[in-house]
PDB file of C-alpha atoms in Angstrom:
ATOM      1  CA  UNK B1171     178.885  20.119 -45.567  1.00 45.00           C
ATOM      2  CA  UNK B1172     180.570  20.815 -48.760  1.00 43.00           C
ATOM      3  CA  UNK B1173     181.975  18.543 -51.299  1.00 40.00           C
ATOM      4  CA  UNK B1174     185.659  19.545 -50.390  1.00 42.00           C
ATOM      5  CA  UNK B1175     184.805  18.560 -46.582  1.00 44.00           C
ATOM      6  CA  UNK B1176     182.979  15.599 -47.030  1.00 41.00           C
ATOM      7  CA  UNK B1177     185.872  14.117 -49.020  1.00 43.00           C
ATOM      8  CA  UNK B1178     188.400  15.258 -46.884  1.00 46.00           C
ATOM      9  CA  UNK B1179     185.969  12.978 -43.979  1.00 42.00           C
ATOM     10  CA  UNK B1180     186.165  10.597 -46.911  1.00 41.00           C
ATOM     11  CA  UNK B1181     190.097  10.193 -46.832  1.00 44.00           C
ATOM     12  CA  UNK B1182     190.844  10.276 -43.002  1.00 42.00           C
ATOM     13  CA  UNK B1183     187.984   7.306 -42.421  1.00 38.00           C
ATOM     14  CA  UNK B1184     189.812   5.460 -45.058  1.00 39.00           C
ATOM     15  CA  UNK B1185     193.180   6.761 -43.587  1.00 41.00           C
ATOM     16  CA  UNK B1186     192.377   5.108 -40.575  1.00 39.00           C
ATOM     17  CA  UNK B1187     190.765   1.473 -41.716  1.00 39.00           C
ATOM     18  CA  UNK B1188     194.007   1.275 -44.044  1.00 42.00           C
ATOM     19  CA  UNK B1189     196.414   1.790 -40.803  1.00 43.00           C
ATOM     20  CA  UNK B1190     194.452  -0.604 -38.832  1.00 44.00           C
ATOM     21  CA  UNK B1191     194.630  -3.129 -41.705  1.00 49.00           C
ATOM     22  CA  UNK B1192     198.535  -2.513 -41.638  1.00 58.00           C
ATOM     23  CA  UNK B1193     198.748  -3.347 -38.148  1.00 65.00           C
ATOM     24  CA  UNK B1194     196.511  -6.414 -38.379  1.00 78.00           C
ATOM     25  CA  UNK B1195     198.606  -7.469 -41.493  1.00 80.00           C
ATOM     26  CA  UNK B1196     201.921  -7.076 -39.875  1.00 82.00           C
ATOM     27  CA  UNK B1197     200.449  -8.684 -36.141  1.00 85.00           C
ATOM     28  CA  UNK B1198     199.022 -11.707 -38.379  1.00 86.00           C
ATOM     29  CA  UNK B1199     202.526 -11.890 -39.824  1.00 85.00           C
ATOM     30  CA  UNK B1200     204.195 -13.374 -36.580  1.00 87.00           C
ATOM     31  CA  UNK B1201     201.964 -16.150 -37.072  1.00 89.00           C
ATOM     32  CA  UNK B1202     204.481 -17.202 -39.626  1.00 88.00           C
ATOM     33  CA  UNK B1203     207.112 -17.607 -36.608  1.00 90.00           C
ATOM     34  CA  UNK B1204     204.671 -20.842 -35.201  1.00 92.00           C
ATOM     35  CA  UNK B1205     206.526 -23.894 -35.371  1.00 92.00           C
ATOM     36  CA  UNK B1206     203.797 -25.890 -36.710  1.00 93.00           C
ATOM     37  CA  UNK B1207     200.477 -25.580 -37.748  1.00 93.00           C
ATOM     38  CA  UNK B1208     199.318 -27.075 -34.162  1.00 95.00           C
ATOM     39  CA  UNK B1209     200.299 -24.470 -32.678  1.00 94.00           C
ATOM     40  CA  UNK B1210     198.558 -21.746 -35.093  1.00 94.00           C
ATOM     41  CA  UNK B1211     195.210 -23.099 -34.348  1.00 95.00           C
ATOM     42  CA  UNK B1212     195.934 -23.506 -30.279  1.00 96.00           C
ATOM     43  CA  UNK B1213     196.921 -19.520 -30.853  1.00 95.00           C
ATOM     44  CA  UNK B1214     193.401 -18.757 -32.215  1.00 95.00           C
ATOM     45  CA  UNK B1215     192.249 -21.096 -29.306  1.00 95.00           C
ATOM     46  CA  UNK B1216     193.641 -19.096 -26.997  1.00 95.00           C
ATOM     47  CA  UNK B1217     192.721 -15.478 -28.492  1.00 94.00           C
ATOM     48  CA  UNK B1218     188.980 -16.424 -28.429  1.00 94.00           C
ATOM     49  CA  UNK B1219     189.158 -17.467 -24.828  1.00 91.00           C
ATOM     50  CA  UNK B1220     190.532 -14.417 -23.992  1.00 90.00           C
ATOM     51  CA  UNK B1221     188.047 -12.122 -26.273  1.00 87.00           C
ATOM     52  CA  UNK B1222     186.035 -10.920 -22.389  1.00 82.00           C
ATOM     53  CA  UNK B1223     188.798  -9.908 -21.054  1.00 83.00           C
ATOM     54  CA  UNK B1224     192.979  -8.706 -20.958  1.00 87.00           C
ATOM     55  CA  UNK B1225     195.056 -11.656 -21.412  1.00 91.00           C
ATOM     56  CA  UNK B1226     197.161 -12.909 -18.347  1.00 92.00           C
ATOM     57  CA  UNK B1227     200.441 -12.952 -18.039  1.00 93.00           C
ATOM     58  CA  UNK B1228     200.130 -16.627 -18.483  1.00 94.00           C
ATOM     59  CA  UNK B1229     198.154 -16.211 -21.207  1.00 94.00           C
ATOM     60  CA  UNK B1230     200.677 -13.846 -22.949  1.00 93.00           C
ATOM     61  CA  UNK B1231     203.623 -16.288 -22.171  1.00 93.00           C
ATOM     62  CA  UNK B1232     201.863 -19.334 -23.818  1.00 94.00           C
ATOM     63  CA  UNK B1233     201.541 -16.699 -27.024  1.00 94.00           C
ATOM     64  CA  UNK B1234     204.643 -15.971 -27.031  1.00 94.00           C
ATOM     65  CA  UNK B1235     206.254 -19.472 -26.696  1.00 94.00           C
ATOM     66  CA  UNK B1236     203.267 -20.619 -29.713  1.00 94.00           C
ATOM     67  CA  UNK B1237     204.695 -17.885 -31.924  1.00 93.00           C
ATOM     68  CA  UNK B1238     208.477 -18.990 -31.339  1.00 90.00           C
ATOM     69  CA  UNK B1239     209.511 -16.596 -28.574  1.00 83.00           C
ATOM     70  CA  UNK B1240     207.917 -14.027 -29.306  1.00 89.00           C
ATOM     71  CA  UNK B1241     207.719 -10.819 -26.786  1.00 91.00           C
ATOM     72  CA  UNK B1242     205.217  -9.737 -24.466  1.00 90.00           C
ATOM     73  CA  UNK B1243     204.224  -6.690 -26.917  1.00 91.00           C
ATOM     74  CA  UNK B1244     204.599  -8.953 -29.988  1.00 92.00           C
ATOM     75  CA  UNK B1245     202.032 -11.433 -28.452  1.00 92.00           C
ATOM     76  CA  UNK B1246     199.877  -8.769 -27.297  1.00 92.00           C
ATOM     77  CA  UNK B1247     199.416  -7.629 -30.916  1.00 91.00           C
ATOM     78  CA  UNK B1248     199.053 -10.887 -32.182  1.00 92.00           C
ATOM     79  CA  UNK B1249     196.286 -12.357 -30.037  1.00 93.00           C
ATOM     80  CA  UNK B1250     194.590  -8.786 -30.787  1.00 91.00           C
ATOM     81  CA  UNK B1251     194.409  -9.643 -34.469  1.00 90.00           C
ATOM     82  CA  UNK B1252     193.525 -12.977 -33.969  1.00 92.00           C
ATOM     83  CA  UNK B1253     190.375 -11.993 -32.082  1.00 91.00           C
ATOM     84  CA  UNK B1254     189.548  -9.444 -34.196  1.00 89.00           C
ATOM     85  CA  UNK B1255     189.703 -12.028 -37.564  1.00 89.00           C
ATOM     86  CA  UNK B1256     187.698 -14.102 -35.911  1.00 90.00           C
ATOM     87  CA  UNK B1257     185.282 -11.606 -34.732  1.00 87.00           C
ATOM     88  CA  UNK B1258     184.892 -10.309 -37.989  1.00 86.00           C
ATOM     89  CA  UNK B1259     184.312 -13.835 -39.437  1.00 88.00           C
ATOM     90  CA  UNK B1260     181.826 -14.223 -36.966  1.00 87.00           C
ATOM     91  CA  UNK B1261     179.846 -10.960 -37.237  1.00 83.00           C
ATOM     92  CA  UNK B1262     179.904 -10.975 -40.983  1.00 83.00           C
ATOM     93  CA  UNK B1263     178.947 -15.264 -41.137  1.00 81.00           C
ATOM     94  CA  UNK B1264     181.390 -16.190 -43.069  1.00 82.00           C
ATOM     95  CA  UNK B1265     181.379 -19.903 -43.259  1.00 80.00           C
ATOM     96  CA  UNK B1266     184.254 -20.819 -45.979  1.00 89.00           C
ATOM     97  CA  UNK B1267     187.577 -20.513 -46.836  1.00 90.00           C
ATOM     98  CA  UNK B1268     186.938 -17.618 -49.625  1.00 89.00           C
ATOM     99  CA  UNK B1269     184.320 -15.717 -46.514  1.00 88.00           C
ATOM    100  CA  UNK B1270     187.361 -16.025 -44.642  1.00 88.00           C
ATOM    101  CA  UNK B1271     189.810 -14.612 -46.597  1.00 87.00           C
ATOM    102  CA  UNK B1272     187.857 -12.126 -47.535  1.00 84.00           C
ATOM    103  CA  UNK B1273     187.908 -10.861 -43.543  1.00 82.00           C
ATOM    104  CA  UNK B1274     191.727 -10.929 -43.304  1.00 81.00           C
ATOM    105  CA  UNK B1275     194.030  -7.743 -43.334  1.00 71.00           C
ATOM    106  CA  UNK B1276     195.042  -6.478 -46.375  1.00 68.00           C
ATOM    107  CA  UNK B1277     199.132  -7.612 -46.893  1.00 68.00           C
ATOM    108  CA  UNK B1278     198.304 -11.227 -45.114  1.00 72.00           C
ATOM    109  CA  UNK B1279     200.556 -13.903 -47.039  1.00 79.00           C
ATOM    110  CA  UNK B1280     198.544 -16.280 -49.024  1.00 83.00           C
ATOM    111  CA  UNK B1281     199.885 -19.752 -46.681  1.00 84.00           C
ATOM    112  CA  UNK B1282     198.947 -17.985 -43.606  1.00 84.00           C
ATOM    113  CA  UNK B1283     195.316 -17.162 -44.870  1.00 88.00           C
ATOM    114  CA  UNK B1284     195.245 -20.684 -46.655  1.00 90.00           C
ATOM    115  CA  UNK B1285     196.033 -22.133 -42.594  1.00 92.00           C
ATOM    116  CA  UNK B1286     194.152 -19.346 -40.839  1.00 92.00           C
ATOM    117  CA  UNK B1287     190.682 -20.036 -43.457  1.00 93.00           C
ATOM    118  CA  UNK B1288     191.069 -23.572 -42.686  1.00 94.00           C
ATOM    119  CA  UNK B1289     191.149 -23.061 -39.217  1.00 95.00           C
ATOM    120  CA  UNK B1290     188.487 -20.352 -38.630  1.00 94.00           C
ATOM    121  CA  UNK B1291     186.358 -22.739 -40.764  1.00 94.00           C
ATOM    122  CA  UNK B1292     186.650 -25.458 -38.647  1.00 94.00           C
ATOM    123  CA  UNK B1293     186.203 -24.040 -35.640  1.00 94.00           C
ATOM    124  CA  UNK B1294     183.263 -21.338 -36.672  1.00 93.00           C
ATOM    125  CA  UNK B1295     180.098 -23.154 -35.506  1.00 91.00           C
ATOM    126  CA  UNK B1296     181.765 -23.495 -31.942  1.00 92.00           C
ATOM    127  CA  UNK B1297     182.816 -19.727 -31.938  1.00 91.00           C
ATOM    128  CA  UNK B1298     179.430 -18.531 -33.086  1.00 88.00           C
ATOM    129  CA  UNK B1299     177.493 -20.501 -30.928  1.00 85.00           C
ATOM    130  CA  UNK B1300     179.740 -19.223 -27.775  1.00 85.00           C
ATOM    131  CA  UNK B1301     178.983 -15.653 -29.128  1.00 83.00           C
ATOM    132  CA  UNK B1302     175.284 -15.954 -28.939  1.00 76.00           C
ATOM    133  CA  UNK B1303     175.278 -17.329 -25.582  1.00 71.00           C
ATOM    134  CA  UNK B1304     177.577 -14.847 -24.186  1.00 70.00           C
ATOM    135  CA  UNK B1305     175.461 -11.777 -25.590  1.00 66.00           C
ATOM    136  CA  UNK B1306     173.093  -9.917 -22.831  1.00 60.00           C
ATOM    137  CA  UNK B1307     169.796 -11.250 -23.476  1.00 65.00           C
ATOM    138  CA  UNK B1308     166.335 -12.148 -22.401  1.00 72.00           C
ATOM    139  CA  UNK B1309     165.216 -15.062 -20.263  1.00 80.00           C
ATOM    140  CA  UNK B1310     165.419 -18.185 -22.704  1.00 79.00           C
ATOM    141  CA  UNK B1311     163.083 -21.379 -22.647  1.00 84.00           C
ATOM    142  CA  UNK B1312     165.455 -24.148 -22.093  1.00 85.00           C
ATOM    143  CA  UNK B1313     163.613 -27.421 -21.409  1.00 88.00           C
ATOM    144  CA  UNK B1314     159.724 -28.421 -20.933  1.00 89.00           C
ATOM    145  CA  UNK B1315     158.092 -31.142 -19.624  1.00 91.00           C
ATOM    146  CA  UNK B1316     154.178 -31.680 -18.959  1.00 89.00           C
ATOM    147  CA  UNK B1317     151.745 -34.920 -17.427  1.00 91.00           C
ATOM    148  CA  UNK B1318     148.067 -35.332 -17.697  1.00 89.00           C
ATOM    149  CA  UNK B1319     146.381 -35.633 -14.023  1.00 84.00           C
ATOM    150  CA  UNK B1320     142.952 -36.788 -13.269  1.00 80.00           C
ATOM    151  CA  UNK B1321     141.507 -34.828  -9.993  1.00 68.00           C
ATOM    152  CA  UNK B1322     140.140 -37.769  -7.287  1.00 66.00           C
ATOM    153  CA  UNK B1323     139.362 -35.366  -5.280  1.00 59.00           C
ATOM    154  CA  UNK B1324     138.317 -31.937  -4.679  1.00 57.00           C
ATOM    155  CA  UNK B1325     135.585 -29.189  -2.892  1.00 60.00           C
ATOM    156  CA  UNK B1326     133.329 -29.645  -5.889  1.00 57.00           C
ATOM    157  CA  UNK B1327     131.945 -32.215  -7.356  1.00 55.00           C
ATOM    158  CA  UNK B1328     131.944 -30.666 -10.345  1.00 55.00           C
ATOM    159  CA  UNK B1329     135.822 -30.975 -10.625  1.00 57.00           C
ATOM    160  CA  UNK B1330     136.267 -34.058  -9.815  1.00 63.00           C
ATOM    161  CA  UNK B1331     137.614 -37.055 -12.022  1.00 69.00           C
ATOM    162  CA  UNK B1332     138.397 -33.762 -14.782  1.00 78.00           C
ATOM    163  CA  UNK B1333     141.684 -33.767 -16.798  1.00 84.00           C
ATOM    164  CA  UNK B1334     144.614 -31.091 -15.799  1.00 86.00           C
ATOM    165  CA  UNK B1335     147.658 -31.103 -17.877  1.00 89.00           C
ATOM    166  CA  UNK B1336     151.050 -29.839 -15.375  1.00 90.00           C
ATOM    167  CA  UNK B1337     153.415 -28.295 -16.954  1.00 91.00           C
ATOM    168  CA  UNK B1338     156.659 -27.566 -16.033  1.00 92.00           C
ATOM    169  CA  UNK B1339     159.136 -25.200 -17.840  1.00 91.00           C
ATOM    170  CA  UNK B1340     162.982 -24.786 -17.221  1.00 91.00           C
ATOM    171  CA  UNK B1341     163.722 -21.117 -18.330  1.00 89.00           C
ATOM    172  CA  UNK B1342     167.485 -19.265 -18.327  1.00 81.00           C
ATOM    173  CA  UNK B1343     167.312 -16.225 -16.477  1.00 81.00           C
ATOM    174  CA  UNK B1344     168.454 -13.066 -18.594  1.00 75.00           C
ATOM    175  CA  UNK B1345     172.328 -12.253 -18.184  1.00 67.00           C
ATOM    176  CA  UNK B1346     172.922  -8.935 -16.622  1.00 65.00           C
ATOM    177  CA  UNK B1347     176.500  -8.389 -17.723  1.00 63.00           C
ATOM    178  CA  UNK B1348     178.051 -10.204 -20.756  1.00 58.00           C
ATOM    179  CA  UNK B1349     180.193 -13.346 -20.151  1.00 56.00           C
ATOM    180  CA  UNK B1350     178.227 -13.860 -16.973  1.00 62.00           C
ATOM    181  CA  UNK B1351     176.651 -17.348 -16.655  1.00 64.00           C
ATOM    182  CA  UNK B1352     173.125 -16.841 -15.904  1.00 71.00           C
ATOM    183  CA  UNK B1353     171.107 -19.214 -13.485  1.00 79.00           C
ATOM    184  CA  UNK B1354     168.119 -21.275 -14.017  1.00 86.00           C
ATOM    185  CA  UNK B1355     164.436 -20.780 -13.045  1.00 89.00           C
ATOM    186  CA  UNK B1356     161.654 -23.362 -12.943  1.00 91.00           C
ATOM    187  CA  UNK B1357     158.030 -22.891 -12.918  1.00 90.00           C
ATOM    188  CA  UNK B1358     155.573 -25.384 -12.773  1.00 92.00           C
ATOM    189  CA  UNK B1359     151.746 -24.511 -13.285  1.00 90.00           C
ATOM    190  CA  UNK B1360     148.427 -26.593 -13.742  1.00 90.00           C
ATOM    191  CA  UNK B1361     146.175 -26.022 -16.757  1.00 89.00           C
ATOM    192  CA  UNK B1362     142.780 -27.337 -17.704  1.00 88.00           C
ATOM    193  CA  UNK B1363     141.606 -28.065 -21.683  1.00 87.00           C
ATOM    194  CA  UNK B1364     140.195 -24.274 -21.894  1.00 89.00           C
ATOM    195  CA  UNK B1365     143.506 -22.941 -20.897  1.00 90.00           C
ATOM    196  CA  UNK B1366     145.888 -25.424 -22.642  1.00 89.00           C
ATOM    197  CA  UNK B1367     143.465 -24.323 -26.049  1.00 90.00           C
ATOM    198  CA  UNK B1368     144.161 -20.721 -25.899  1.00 91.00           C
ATOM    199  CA  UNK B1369     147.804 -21.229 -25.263  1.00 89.00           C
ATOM    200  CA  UNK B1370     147.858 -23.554 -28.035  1.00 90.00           C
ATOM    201  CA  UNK B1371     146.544 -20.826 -30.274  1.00 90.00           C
ATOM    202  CA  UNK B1372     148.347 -18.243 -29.354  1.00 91.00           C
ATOM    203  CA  UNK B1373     151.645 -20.770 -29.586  1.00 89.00           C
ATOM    204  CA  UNK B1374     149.807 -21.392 -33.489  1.00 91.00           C
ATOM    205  CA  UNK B1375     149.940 -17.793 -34.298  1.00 90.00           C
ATOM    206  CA  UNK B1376     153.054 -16.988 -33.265  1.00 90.00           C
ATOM    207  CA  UNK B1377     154.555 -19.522 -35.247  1.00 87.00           C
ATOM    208  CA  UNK B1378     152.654 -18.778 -38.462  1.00 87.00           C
ATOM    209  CA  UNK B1379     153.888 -14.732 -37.962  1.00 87.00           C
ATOM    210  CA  UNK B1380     157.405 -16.622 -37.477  1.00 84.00           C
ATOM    211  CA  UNK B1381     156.909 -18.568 -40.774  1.00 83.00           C
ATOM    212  CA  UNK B1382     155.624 -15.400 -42.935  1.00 80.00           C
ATOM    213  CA  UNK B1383     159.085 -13.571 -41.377  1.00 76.00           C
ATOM    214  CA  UNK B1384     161.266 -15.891 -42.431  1.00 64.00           C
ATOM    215  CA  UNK B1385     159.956 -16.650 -46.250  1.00 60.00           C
TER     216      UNK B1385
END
């Protein structure tokens, strides 16, 4: 591509993040029609819960009586910028006011992203934490539990009064679609010393290639 076109690229991206940071800067601005800060942060309350899917009419009704009557097109945009501020606050990890702010459209007044930054803030660790579980993922280890049994009897000789260890482990099954709510699967196996060893050192290298990943 030549200069000429690759600059002329250049301006219509930018084109088209500056018009979406209008419309995010003017849909933030109804948030100035709130009665009270109360009802800002049960607006953000209610765009994350609605981040999976369209919001109900409901939904859209309790916007528009939290932004002061607002319409059903006005509340629409506004719980559209909500969820995108806070997904971008999410995404990008941004854990203070000035992270925060920093996310917000270009034009937001500086009391609404003093209110919004405190809110986001406050509410982050929730949010994020919500996020991860509702991503499509592999099975997940959620609980384990283990006893030591002596065999009293058994076939052989040989095996009896020898140590077992039982171990049972709780694991989430892997989501197929995101939001869903996966189930839970529990397996329970026995294992003598020889096996509980080489699991342990296999557990012991894993967590040293872990260690060296995350210095």
């Amino acid at each position: 591509k030549s200069v000429t076109q690759q600059e002329g690229e250049g301006r219509k991206l930018g084109e088209r993040m500056d018009n979406g940071a209008e419309r995010d800067a003017e849909a933030m601005s109804l948030l100035l029609g709130c009665p009270n800060k109360a009802a800002v942060n049960d607006l953000f309350l209610l765009a994350f819960s609605t981040r999976l899917d369209e919001p109900t009419p409901a939904q859209l009704s309790t916007a528009a009586e939290l932004l002061g009557s607002a319409s059903a097109s006005q509340s629409t945009a506004a719980l559209a910028a909500v969820r995108r501020t806070i997904l971008r606050c999410a995404y990008d990890s941004a854990s203070d006011a000035a992270g925060v702010v920093k996310q917000l459209a270009a034009g937001s007044s500086e009391q609404m992203a003093r209110l919004v930054a405190q809110i986001v803030v406050h509410h982050m660790p929730t949010w994020r934490e919500e996020l991860i579980e509702c991503q499509v993922a592999g099975p997940r280890l959620l609980d384990l539990d283990w006893r030591v049994d002596i065999q009293t009897a058994s076939d052989s000789l040989a095996r009896m009064a020898v140590p077992t260890c039982l171990v049972q482990l709780q694991v989430q099954d892997a989501a197929k679609r995101r939001g869903e709510l996966p189930g839970v699967t529990t397996a329970t196996f026995e294992m003598n010393k020889e096996a509980l060893n080489t699991m342990l050192d296999g557990l012991s290298k894993i967590k040293a290639q872990l260690s060296d990943v995350a210095q």
